[in-house]
Short mmCIF file of N, CA and C in Angstrom, two decimals:
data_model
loop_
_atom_site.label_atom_id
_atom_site.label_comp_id
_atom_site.label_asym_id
_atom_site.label_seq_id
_atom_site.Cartn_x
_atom_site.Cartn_y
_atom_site.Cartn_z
N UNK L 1 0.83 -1.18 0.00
CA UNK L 1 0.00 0.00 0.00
C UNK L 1 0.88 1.25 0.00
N UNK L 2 0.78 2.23 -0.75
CA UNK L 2 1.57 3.27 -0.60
C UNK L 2 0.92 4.33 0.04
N UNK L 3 1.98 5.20 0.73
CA UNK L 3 1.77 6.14 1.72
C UNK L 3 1.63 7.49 0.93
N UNK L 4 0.71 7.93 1.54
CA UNK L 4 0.84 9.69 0.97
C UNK L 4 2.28 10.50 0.99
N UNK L 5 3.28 9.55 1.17
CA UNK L 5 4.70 10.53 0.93
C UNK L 5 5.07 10.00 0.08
N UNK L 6 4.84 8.82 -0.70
CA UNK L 6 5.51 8.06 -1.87
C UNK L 6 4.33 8.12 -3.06
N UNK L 7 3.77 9.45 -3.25
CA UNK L 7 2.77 9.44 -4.20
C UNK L 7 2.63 10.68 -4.69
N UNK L 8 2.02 11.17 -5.83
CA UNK L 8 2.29 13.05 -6.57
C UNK L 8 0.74 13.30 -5.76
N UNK L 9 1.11 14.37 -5.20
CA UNK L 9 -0.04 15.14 -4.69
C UNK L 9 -0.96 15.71 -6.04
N UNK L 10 -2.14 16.23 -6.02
CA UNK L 10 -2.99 16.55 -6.52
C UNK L 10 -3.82 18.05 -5.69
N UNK L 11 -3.05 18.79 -6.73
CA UNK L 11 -3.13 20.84 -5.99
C UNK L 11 -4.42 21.27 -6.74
N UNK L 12 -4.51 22.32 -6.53
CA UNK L 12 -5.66 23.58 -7.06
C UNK L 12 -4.68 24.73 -7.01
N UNK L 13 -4.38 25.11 -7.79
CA UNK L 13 -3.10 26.35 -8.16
C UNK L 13 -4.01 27.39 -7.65
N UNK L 14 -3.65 28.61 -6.84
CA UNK L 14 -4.37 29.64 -6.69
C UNK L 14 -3.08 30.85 -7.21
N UNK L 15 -3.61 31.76 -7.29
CA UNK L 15 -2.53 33.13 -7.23
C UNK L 15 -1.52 33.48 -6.00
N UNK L 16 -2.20 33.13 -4.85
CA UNK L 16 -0.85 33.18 -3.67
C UNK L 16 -0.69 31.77 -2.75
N UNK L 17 -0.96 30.72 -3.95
CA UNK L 17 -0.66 29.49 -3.37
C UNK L 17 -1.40 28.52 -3.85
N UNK L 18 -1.74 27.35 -3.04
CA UNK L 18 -2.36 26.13 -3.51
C UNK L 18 -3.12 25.37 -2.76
N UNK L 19 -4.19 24.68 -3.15
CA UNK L 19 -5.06 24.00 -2.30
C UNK L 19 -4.79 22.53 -2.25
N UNK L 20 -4.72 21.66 -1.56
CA UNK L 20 -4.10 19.91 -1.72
C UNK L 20 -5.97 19.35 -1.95
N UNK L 21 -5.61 18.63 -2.64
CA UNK L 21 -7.39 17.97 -3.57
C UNK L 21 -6.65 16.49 -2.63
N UNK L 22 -5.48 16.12 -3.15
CA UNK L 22 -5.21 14.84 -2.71
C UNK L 22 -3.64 14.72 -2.35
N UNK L 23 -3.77 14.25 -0.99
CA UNK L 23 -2.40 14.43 -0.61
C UNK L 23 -1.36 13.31 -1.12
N UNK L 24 -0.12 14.05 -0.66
CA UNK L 24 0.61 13.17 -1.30
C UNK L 24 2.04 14.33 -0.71
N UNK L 25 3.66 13.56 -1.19
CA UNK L 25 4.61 14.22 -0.63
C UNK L 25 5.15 15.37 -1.90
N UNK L 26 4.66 14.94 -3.15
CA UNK L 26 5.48 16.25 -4.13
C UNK L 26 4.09 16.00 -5.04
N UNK L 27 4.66 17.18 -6.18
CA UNK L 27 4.08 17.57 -7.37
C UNK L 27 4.88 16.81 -8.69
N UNK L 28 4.37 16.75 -9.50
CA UNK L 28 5.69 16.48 -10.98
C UNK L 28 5.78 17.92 -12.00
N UNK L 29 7.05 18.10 -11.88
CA UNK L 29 7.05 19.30 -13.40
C UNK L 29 6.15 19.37 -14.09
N UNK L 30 5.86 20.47 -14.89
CA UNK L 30 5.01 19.87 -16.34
C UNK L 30 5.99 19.90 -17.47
N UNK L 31 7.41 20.42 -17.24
CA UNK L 31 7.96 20.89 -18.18
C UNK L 31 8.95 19.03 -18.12
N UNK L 32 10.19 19.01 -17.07
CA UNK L 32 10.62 18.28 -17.04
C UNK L 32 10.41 16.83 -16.39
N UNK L 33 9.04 16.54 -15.62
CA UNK L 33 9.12 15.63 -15.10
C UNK L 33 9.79 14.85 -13.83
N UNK L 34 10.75 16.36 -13.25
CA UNK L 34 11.11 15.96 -12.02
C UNK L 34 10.04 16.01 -10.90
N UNK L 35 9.95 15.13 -10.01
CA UNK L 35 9.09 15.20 -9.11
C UNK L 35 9.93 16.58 -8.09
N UNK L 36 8.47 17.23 -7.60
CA UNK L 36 8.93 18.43 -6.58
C UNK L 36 8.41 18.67 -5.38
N UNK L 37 8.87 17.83 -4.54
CA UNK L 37 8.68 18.33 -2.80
C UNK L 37 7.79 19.70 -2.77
N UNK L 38 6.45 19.01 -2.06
CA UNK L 38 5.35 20.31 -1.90
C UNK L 38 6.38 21.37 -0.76
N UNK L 39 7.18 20.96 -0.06
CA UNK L 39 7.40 22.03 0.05
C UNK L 39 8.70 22.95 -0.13
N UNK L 40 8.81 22.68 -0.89
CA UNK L 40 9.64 23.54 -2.04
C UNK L 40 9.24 24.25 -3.38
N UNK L 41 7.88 23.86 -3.30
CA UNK L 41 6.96 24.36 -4.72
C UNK L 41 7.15 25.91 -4.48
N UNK L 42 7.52 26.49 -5.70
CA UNK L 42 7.57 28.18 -5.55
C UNK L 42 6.52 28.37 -6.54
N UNK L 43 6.60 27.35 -7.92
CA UNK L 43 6.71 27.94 -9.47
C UNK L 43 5.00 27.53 -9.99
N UNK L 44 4.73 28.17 -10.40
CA UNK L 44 3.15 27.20 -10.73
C UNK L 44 2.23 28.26 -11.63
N UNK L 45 1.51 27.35 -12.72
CA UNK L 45 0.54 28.66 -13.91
C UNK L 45 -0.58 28.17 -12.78
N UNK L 46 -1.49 29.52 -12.82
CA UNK L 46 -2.67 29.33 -12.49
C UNK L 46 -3.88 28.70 -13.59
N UNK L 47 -3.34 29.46 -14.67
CA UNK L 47 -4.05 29.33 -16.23
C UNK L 47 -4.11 27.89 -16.81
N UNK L 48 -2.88 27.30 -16.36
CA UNK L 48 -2.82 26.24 -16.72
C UNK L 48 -3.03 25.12 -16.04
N UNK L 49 -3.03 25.13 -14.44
CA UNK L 49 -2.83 24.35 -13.78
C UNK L 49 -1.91 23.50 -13.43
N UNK L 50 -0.73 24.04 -13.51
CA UNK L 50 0.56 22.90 -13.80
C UNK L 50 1.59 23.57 -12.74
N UNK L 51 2.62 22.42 -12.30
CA UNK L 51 4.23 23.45 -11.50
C UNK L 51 4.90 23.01 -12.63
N UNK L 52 5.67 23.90 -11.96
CA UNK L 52 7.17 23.83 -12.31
C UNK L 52 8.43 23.83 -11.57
N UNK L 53 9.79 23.53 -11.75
CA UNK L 53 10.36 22.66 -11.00
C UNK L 53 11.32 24.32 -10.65
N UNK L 54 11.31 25.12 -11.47
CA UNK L 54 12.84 26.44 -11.52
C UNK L 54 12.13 27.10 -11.92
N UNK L 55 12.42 28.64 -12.20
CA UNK L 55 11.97 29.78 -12.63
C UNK L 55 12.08 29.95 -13.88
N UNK L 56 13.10 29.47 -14.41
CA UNK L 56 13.81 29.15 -15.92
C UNK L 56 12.60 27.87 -16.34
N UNK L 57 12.10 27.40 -16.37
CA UNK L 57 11.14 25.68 -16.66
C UNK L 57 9.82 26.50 -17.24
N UNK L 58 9.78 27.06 -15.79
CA UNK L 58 8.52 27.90 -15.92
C UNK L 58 8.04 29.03 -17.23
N UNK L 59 9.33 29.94 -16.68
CA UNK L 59 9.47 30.58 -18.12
C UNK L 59 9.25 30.02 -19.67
N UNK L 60 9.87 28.69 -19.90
CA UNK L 60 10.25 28.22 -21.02
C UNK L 60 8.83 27.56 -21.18
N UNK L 61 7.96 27.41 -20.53
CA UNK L 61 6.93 26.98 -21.16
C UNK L 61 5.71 27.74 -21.04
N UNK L 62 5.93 29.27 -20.63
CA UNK L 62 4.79 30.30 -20.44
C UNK L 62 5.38 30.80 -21.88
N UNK L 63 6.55 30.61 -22.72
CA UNK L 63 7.02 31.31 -23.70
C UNK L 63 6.84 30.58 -24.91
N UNK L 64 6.23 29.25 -24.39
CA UNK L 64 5.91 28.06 -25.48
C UNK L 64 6.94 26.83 -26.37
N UNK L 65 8.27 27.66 -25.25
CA UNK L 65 9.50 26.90 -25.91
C UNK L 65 9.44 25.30 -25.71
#
């Protein structure tokens, strides 16, 4: 059975943060696929619903690269 720390959480992106739908210990990129410790999450579209892992990730896919 796996534990809510060995599983991708499931957020609600807000503008000054995030809501947990389903817990769990990280998020996954949308860009690269690294998994990211909720609490270390800085980076995240609201528009899109997605994190991101760096500020640079983020960028590169609000720019469509």
């Amino acid at each position: 059975m796996l534990m809510s720390s060995d599983r991708a959480a499931t957020l609600f992106y807000q503008p000054n943060g995030f809501r947990v739908i389903r817990s769990g210990s990280h998020v996954v990129c949308a860009v690269s696929g690294t998994p990211i410790p909720l609490e270390t999450l800085r980076y995240w579209s609201v528009a899109r619903q997605e994190p991101y892992a760096t500020p640079e990730l983020a960028t590169q896919r609000l720019l469509g690269r």
